[in-house]
């Protein structure tokens, strides 16, 4: 089992380079099989991508990785059922539903895996496929999605789901006629997929808006794209900089993508200098409390809710954090409390916490329950007194490229140990 040890309170200075966005890359790889050959640059080196590599090859396509470039060739792609093991490896395995349905009008797979942060149903994905003319049935636990043909439809999403928007897009590019997705997710990762599909010859408009229109095509040619910078990785290191930074430069970011975070940090009195594609962060003597509410983009991202909670323990006063996207995304709280934080649930629905700061954090042995909870505990460890041990670190390695190396390079005392 791999664990992380962190000796806290070290100054962080130098440059951290942000890699390609996990949540883009994990949809671009399944999208790649829609064309015969696709090249994707800036692919992050995380275990979720290794899992997609395995599934892509299992399906008969080739996956070549050269540094951060990935080439997927789909000549040999077969419409095979995706096994239970492959389906459960990661959340984004579900993008093969849309891609195989688009390409072969048939897909078979199980409910996807991913972090345990709520029920995470996929009903919007499946009803989207049905509106395009597919039937969805269950064979035991396996979904069978089948269509004689896909026909464009007007699909109004109940919730602006990132996963459902992308999955419907992947199926609809090969549907006959026009598909409209209303209340579509506007996350930048969706825009990355739209650009990629259009590079293959798809006809998709409405990027960065809540109404996406797809004019179906009969064939797609080679695709080319670059994964956008990971706004969640950038946000995590910016938070580390607010806690302990001295001229800490977070490089290769799109500041607009993290405006909801930088606006809140500026309200707290953080010292951020924002340039075209990098941000420089310095620790300040005191921070003001603030209220955080997670929302679909461009609102505050749920993926940064747990990380910012670690920072809020260091603000002088009471902050409220409300999680609107997932019902079980506070599993970091008990460990922060164990380290000395003062956090209580507010109200009956367990959707809001009250964080009373500032409380010094003291190192302890804590456990990562999911990817962003792990990032939150690393941040807590970086500002705690003493040596923190973090178990179940595999969750973090799924989503953060070389996190140990990147933090060590700027002065953190952080080590990975195999025990
Ligand atoms: C994606 C990201 C995840 C991020 C989230 C929100 C990937 C692989 N994962 O997750 O890191 O936290 O976006 O930015 O890109 N919902 C339904 N029915 C559905 C689909 C979703 O009720 O069919 C609900 C979910 O339970 C959740 C909300 O909609 O409450 C948001 O889900 P969605 O945006 O789809 O997130 P994911 O694709 O699961």
Coordinates of C-alpha atoms and ligand atoms in Angstrom, one line a residue:
X1 CA 0.0 0.0 0.0
X2 CA 1.3 3.4 -0.9
X3 CA 1.1 6.2 1.7
X4 CA 2.2 9.8 1.7
X5 CA 4.2 11.5 4.5
X6 CA 4.3 15.3 4.7
X7 CA 6.4 17.5 7.1
X8 CA 4.3 20.6 7.2
X9 CA 4.8 24.3 7.2
X10 CA 7.6 24.4 4.6
X11 CA 7.7 27.5 2.4
X12 CA 6.7 26.8 -1.2
X13 CA 8.6 28.7 -3.8
X14 CA 9.4 28.3 -7.5
X15 CA 7.2 27.1 -10.4
X16 CA 4.6 24.4 -10.7
X17 CA 3.6 23.5 -14.3
X18 CA 0.0 22.5 -14.7
X19 CA -0.7 19.5 -16.9
X20 CA -3.6 18.6 -19.1
X21 CA -7.1 18.4 -17.5
X22 CA -8.0 15.0 -16.2
X23 CA -11.7 15.5 -16.9
X24 CA -11.0 16.5 -20.5
X25 CA -8.5 13.8 -21.3
X26 CA -10.8 11.0 -19.9
X27 CA -13.5 12.0 -22.4
X28 CA -11.1 12.8 -25.4
X29 CA -9.7 9.3 -25.4
X30 CA -13.1 7.5 -25.8
X31 CA -14.1 10.3 -28.3
X32 CA -11.0 9.5 -30.3
X33 CA -12.4 6.1 -31.4
X34 CA -15.1 7.9 -33.3
X35 CA -12.4 8.7 -36.0
X36 CA -9.9 6.3 -37.6
X37 CA -6.9 8.0 -36.2
X38 CA -6.7 10.8 -33.6
X39 CA -3.8 12.6 -31.9
X40 CA -4.1 14.2 -28.5
X41 CA -1.4 16.4 -27.0
X42 CA -0.9 17.3 -23.3
X43 CA -2.4 14.1 -22.0
X44 CA -1.8 13.9 -18.2
X45 CA 0.2 11.0 -16.7
X46 CA -2.4 9.7 -14.3
X47 CA -3.8 6.2 -13.6
X48 CA -7.2 7.0 -15.0
X49 CA -5.5 7.4 -18.4
X50 CA -3.8 4.1 -18.0
X51 CA -7.2 2.5 -17.3
X52 CA -8.6 4.1 -20.6
X53 CA -5.5 2.9 -22.4
X54 CA -6.3 -0.7 -21.3
X55 CA -10.0 -0.4 -22.4
X56 CA -9.1 1.1 -25.7
X57 CA -6.7 -1.8 -26.5
X58 CA -9.2 -4.3 -25.2
X59 CA -11.7 -2.9 -27.8
X60 CA -9.1 -3.6 -30.5
X61 CA -7.9 0.0 -31.2
X62 CA -4.2 0.9 -30.8
X63 CA -3.1 3.4 -28.2
X64 CA 0.5 4.8 -28.6
X65 CA 1.9 7.1 -26.0
X66 CA 5.0 9.2 -26.6
X67 CA 5.5 11.7 -23.7
X68 CA 2.4 13.7 -23.4
X69 CA 1.2 12.8 -26.9
X70 CA -1.3 10.0 -27.5
X71 CA -2.3 8.5 -30.9
X72 CA -5.4 6.3 -31.0
X73 CA -5.9 4.3 -34.2
X74 CA -9.3 2.7 -34.4
X75 CA -9.0 0.5 -37.5
X76 CA -9.3 -2.6 -35.5
X77 CA -12.0 -1.3 -33.1
X78 CA -14.7 -3.9 -32.3
X79 CA -18.1 -3.4 -30.6
X80 CA -17.3 -5.7 -27.7
X81 CA -19.0 -5.7 -24.3
X82 CA -16.9 -3.7 -21.9
X83 CA -16.2 -6.0 -18.9
X84 CA -17.3 -5.4 -15.4
X85 CA -13.7 -4.9 -14.4
X86 CA -13.0 -2.3 -17.1
X87 CA -16.3 -0.5 -16.4
X88 CA -15.5 -0.2 -12.7
X89 CA -12.0 1.1 -13.2
X90 CA -13.0 4.7 -13.5
X91 CA -16.1 6.9 -13.9
X92 CA -15.2 8.0 -17.4
X93 CA -15.4 4.4 -18.7
X94 CA -19.0 5.5 -19.4
X95 CA -17.9 7.6 -22.3
X96 CA -17.4 4.4 -24.3
X97 CA -21.2 4.0 -24.1
X98 CA -21.7 7.1 -26.2
X99 CA -18.7 6.5 -28.5
X100 CA -19.6 2.9 -29.3
X101 CA -23.3 3.7 -29.7
X102 CA -22.4 6.5 -32.1
X103 CA -20.0 4.3 -34.1
X104 CA -21.7 0.9 -34.0
X105 CA -25.3 1.7 -32.8
X106 CA -24.6 -0.7 -30.0
X107 CA -22.8 -0.6 -26.7
X108 CA -22.7 -3.0 -23.7
X109 CA -21.1 -2.1 -20.3
X110 CA -21.7 -2.0 -16.6
X111 CA -22.3 0.9 -14.3
X112 CA -19.1 2.9 -14.1
X113 CA -16.7 3.2 -11.2
X114 CA -15.2 6.4 -9.8
X115 CA -15.1 8.2 -6.5
X116 CA -17.7 7.3 -3.9
X117 CA -19.1 10.9 -3.4
X118 CA -22.8 10.2 -3.9
X119 CA -25.2 8.1 -5.9
X120 CA -24.0 9.5 -9.2
X121 CA -26.8 8.0 -11.4
X122 CA -26.5 7.9 -15.2
X123 CA -30.2 8.3 -16.0
X124 CA -29.6 11.5 -18.0
X125 CA -27.0 9.7 -20.2
X126 CA -29.4 6.8 -20.8
X127 CA -32.5 8.9 -21.4
X128 CA -30.4 11.0 -23.9
X129 CA -29.5 7.8 -25.8
X130 CA -33.2 6.8 -25.8
X131 CA -34.2 10.2 -27.2
X132 CA -31.8 9.5 -30.1
X133 CA -33.7 6.3 -30.8
X134 CA -31.8 3.7 -28.8
X135 CA -33.3 1.2 -26.4
X136 CA -31.6 0.6 -23.1
X137 CA -32.1 -2.7 -21.3
X138 CA -30.4 -4.6 -18.5
X139 CA -28.9 -8.1 -18.8
X140 CA -28.2 -8.8 -15.1
X141 CA -26.1 -5.7 -14.2
X142 CA -25.0 -5.0 -17.7
X143 CA -26.5 -2.2 -19.8
X144 CA -27.3 -3.0 -23.4
X145 CA -27.9 0.0 -25.5
X146 CA -29.0 -0.7 -29.1
X147 CA -30.4 1.2 -32.0
X148 CA -31.3 0.4 -35.6
X149 CA -30.4 4.0 -36.3
X150 CA -29.8 7.1 -34.3
X151 CA -31.9 10.1 -35.2
X152 CA -31.3 13.7 -34.0
X153 CA -33.5 14.9 -31.1
X154 CA -34.2 17.8 -28.9
X155 CA -32.8 16.9 -25.4
X156 CA -33.4 19.1 -22.4
X157 CA -31.2 18.0 -19.5
X158 CA -32.8 18.1 -16.0
X159 CA -29.4 19.0 -14.6
X160 CA -26.4 20.4 -16.6
X161 CA -24.4 17.2 -16.2
X162 CA -20.9 17.2 -17.6
X163 CA -20.9 13.4 -18.2
X164 CA -24.4 13.4 -19.8
X165 CA -23.6 16.3 -22.1
X166 CA -20.4 14.7 -23.4
X167 CA -21.9 11.2 -23.7
X168 CA -24.9 12.5 -25.7
X169 CA -22.5 14.5 -27.9
X170 CA -20.4 11.4 -28.7
X171 CA -23.5 9.4 -29.8
X172 CA -25.2 12.3 -31.6
X173 CA -22.3 13.2 -34.0
X174 CA -23.3 10.1 -36.0
X175 CA -27.1 10.5 -35.7
X176 CA -29.2 11.5 -38.7
X177 CA -30.2 15.1 -38.6
X178 CA -29.9 17.7 -35.9
X179 CA -29.6 17.1 -32.1
X180 CA -30.0 20.0 -29.7
X181 CA -28.8 19.6 -26.1
X182 CA -30.5 22.2 -23.8
X183 CA -29.2 23.0 -20.3
X184 CA -25.9 21.5 -21.5
X185 CA -22.9 21.7 -19.2
X186 CA -20.7 24.7 -20.0
X187 CA -17.5 23.3 -18.3
X188 CA -14.4 24.1 -20.4
X189 CA -13.8 20.3 -20.7
X190 CA -17.0 20.1 -22.8
X191 CA -15.6 22.8 -25.1
X192 CA -12.4 20.8 -25.5
X193 CA -14.5 17.8 -26.7
X194 CA -16.5 19.9 -29.1
X195 CA -13.3 21.3 -30.6
X196 CA -11.9 17.8 -30.9
X197 CA -15.0 16.4 -32.6
X198 CA -15.1 19.4 -35.0
X199 CA -11.4 18.7 -35.9
X200 CA -12.6 15.3 -37.1
X201 CA -15.3 16.9 -39.3
X202 CA -18.2 16.8 -36.9
X203 CA -20.6 19.8 -37.0
X204 CA -21.1 21.0 -33.4
X205 CA -21.9 24.5 -32.4
X206 CA -22.7 26.2 -29.1
X207 CA -19.4 25.7 -27.4
X208 CA -19.3 27.4 -23.9
X209 CA -23.1 27.9 -24.0
X210 CA -26.0 26.0 -22.5
X211 CA -27.4 25.0 -25.9
X212 CA -25.3 22.7 -28.1
X213 CA -26.4 21.8 -31.6
X214 CA -25.0 18.8 -33.5
X215 CA -25.6 18.3 -37.1
X216 CA -25.0 14.5 -37.7
X217 CA -22.5 13.4 -40.2
X218 CA -21.9 10.0 -41.9
X219 CA -18.1 9.8 -41.4
X220 CA -15.4 11.5 -39.5
X221 CA -11.7 11.8 -40.4
X222 CA -8.5 12.1 -38.3
X223 CA -8.8 14.2 -35.2
X224 CA -6.3 16.5 -33.5
X225 CA -6.5 18.3 -30.2
X226 CA -4.6 19.5 -27.1
X227 CA -5.9 18.8 -23.7
X228 CA -6.7 22.1 -21.9
X229 CA -4.9 23.0 -18.7
X230 CA -6.3 21.3 -15.6
X231 CA -8.2 24.0 -13.7
X232 CA -8.7 21.7 -10.7
X233 CA -5.0 20.9 -10.5
X234 CA -4.2 24.6 -10.9
X235 CA -6.7 25.5 -8.2
X236 CA -5.2 22.9 -5.8
X237 CA -1.7 24.4 -6.1
X238 CA -3.0 28.0 -5.9
X239 CA -4.6 27.0 -2.6
X240 CA -1.2 25.5 -1.5
X241 CA 0.4 28.8 -2.4
X242 CA -2.2 30.8 -0.4
X243 CA -1.3 28.7 2.6
X244 CA 2.5 28.6 2.3
X245 CA 3.6 30.3 -0.9
X246 CA 6.4 32.7 -1.5
X247 CA 6.3 33.9 -5.1
X248 CA 4.9 30.5 -6.0
X249 CA 4.2 30.5 -9.8
X250 CA 1.4 28.3 -11.1
X251 CA 2.2 28.1 -14.8
X252 CA 0.1 27.0 -17.8
X253 CA -3.3 28.0 -16.6
X254 CA -6.3 29.6 -18.2
X255 CA -7.2 32.2 -15.5
X256 CA -10.7 32.6 -16.8
X257 CA -11.4 28.9 -16.1
X258 CA -10.6 29.4 -12.4
X259 CA -12.2 32.8 -11.9
X260 CA -14.7 31.5 -9.4
X261 CA -11.8 30.4 -7.2
X262 CA -9.6 33.4 -7.7
X263 CA -12.6 35.8 -7.0
X264 CA -13.2 34.0 -3.7
X265 CA -9.5 34.0 -2.7
X266 CA -9.3 37.7 -3.5
X267 CA -12.4 38.3 -1.2
X268 CA -10.5 36.4 1.5
X269 CA -7.6 38.9 1.1
X270 CA -5.2 36.4 -0.6
X271 CA -2.2 37.8 -2.6
X272 CA -2.6 36.6 -6.2
X273 CA -1.0 38.2 -9.2
X274 CA -2.9 37.0 -12.3
X275 CA -1.2 37.1 -15.7
X276 CA -2.3 35.8 -19.1
X277 CA -1.3 32.1 -18.5
X278 CA 0.2 32.0 -15.0
X279 CA -0.6 33.1 -11.5
X280 CA 1.9 34.1 -8.7
X281 CA 0.8 33.4 -5.1
X282 CA 2.1 34.7 -1.8
X283 CA 1.0 33.8 1.7
X284 CA -0.5 36.7 3.6
X285 CA -0.5 37.1 7.5
X286 CA -4.3 36.7 7.8
X287 CA -7.3 35.7 5.7
X288 CA -10.9 36.6 6.0
X289 CA -13.7 33.9 6.1
X290 CA -15.9 33.5 3.1
X291 CA -18.9 31.5 2.0
X292 CA -18.5 28.9 -0.8
X293 CA -21.4 27.4 -2.8
X294 CA -20.7 24.7 -5.4
X295 CA -22.4 25.1 -8.7
X296 CA -22.1 24.0 -12.4
X297 CA -19.5 26.1 -14.3
X298 CA -19.0 29.0 -14.3
X299 CA -19.9 28.6 -10.6
X300 CA -17.5 27.4 -7.9
X301 CA -16.4 23.8 -8.9
X302 CA -17.4 20.9 -6.6
X303 CA -13.9 19.5 -7.3
X304 CA -12.3 22.4 -5.4
X305 CA -14.8 22.3 -2.5
X306 CA -12.8 19.9 -0.3
X307 CA -9.5 21.5 -1.1
X308 CA -10.7 25.0 -0.2
X309 CA -12.1 23.7 3.1
X310 CA -8.6 23.0 4.2
X311 CA -7.7 26.7 3.6
X312 CA -10.8 27.9 5.3
X313 CA -9.6 26.4 8.6
X314 CA -6.9 29.0 8.4
X315 CA -9.2 32.0 7.9
X316 CA -10.0 34.2 10.9
X317 CA -13.7 33.6 11.4
X318 CA -16.6 31.5 10.3
X319 CA -17.1 30.3 6.7
X320 CA -20.0 28.3 5.3
X321 CA -19.4 25.7 2.6
X322 CA -22.4 24.4 0.7
X323 CA -22.1 21.4 -1.6
X324 CA -24.9 21.4 -4.2
X325 CA -23.6 18.8 -6.7
X326 CA -22.9 15.6 -4.7
X327 CA -24.6 14.5 -1.6
X328 CA -21.5 12.7 0.0
X329 CA -18.6 15.0 -0.6
X330 CA -17.6 15.9 3.0
X331 CA -15.6 12.8 3.8
X332 CA -12.5 14.9 4.3
X333 CA -14.2 16.7 7.3
X334 CA -13.6 14.1 9.9
X335 CA -9.9 14.0 9.2
X336 CA -9.6 17.8 9.2
X337 CA -11.3 17.7 12.6
X338 CA -8.9 15.0 13.8
X339 CA -6.1 17.4 12.8
X340 CA -7.6 20.2 14.9
X341 CA -10.1 21.9 12.6
X342 CA -13.4 23.2 14.0
X343 CA -16.0 22.1 11.5
X344 CA -19.7 21.3 12.1
X345 CA -22.5 20.3 9.8
X346 CA -25.2 23.0 9.5
X347 CA -28.9 22.2 9.0
X348 CA -30.5 18.8 8.5
X349 CA -29.5 17.9 4.9
X350 CA -25.8 17.5 5.5
X351 CA -25.1 19.8 2.5
X352 CA -23.5 22.7 4.4
X353 CA -20.6 22.8 6.9
X354 CA -19.5 25.6 9.2
X355 CA -15.8 26.1 9.4
X356 CA -14.6 28.1 12.3
X357 CA -11.1 29.4 12.0
X358 CA -8.4 29.9 12.4
X359 CA -7.3 26.7 14.1
X360 CA -3.7 25.4 13.9
X361 CA -3.6 22.0 12.2
X362 CA -1.6 19.3 13.9
X363 CA -0.1 16.4 11.9
X364 CA -1.9 13.0 12.3
X365 CA -2.6 9.8 10.5
X366 CA -5.5 10.3 8.1
X367 CA -7.2 8.4 5.2
X368 CA -8.1 9.5 1.7
X369 CA -11.6 8.5 0.8
X370 CA -11.8 10.0 -2.7
X371 CA -9.6 12.0 -5.1
X372 CA -10.3 15.5 -4.0
X373 CA -10.6 14.6 -0.3
X374 CA -7.0 13.4 -0.8
X375 CA -6.0 16.7 -2.3
X376 CA -7.6 18.4 0.6
X377 CA -5.7 16.3 3.1
X378 CA -2.4 17.0 1.3
X379 CA -3.1 20.7 1.6
X380 CA -3.9 20.2 5.3
X381 CA -0.7 18.3 5.8
X382 CA 1.3 21.0 4.0
X383 CA 0.2 23.6 6.6
X384 CA 0.1 21.3 9.7
X385 CA 2.7 21.2 12.4
X386 CA 4.6 17.9 12.4
X387 CA 4.5 14.9 10.1
X388 CA 1.2 13.9 8.6
X389 CA 0.7 10.3 7.2
X390 CA -2.0 10.0 4.5
X391 CA -3.3 6.5 3.6
X392 CA -5.2 5.2 0.5
X393 CA -3.2 7.6 -1.6
X394 CA -4.1 5.7 -4.8
X395 CA -7.2 7.9 -5.1
X396 CA -5.0 11.0 -5.5
X397 CA -2.7 9.3 -8.0
X398 CA -5.7 8.7 -10.2
X399 CA -6.1 12.4 -10.9
X400 CA -2.9 14.4 -10.1
X401 CA 0.1 14.1 -12.4
X402 CA 3.4 13.7 -10.4
X403 CA 2.0 15.5 -7.4
X404 CA 4.8 14.4 -5.1
X405 CA 7.5 15.6 -7.6
X406 CA 5.8 18.9 -8.3
X407 CA 5.4 19.7 -4.6
X408 CA 8.9 18.6 -3.7
X409 CA 10.3 20.8 -6.5
X410 CA 8.9 23.9 -4.8
X411 CA 10.1 23.0 -1.4
X412 CA 7.5 20.7 0.2
X413 CA 8.8 17.8 2.3
X414 CA 6.5 15.2 0.9
X415 CA 7.4 11.5 0.3
X416 CA 5.6 8.5 -1.2
X417 CA 6.3 5.3 0.8
X418 CA 5.3 1.7 -0.1
X419 CA 4.4 0.0 3.2
Ligands
LIG1 C1 -17.8 15.1 -13.8 C2 -16.4 14.9 -13.4 C3 -16.2 15.1 -11.9 C4 -16.8 16.5 -11.5 C5 -18.2 16.6 -12.0 C6 -18.8 18.0 -11.8 C7 -15.5 13.3 -15.0 C8 -15.1 11.9 -15.3 N1 -15.9 13.6 -13.8 O1 -18.5 14.1 -13.1 O2 -14.8 15.1 -11.6 O3 -16.8 16.5 -10.1 O4 -18.2 16.4 -13.4 O5 -18.0 19.0 -12.4 O6 -15.4 14.2 -15.9 N2 -26.5 13.4 -12.4 C9 -27.7 12.8 -12.5 N3 -27.9 12.0 -13.6 C10 -27.0 11.7 -14.5 C11 -25.8 12.4 -14.5 C12 -25.5 13.3 -13.4 O7 -28.5 12.9 -11.6 O8 -27.3 11.0 -15.5 C13 -26.2 14.3 -11.3 C14 -25.0 13.7 -10.5 O9 -25.5 12.8 -9.5 C15 -24.5 15.0 -9.8 C16 -24.7 16.0 -10.9 O10 -25.7 15.5 -11.8 O11 -25.3 15.3 -8.7 C17 -23.4 16.3 -11.6 O12 -23.0 15.2 -12.3 P1 -22.0 15.3 -13.6 O13 -21.8 16.8 -14.0 O14 -22.6 14.4 -14.6 O15 -20.7 14.8 -13.1 P2 -19.9 13.6 -13.5 O16 -19.9 13.4 -15.0 O17 -20.3 12.4 -12.7

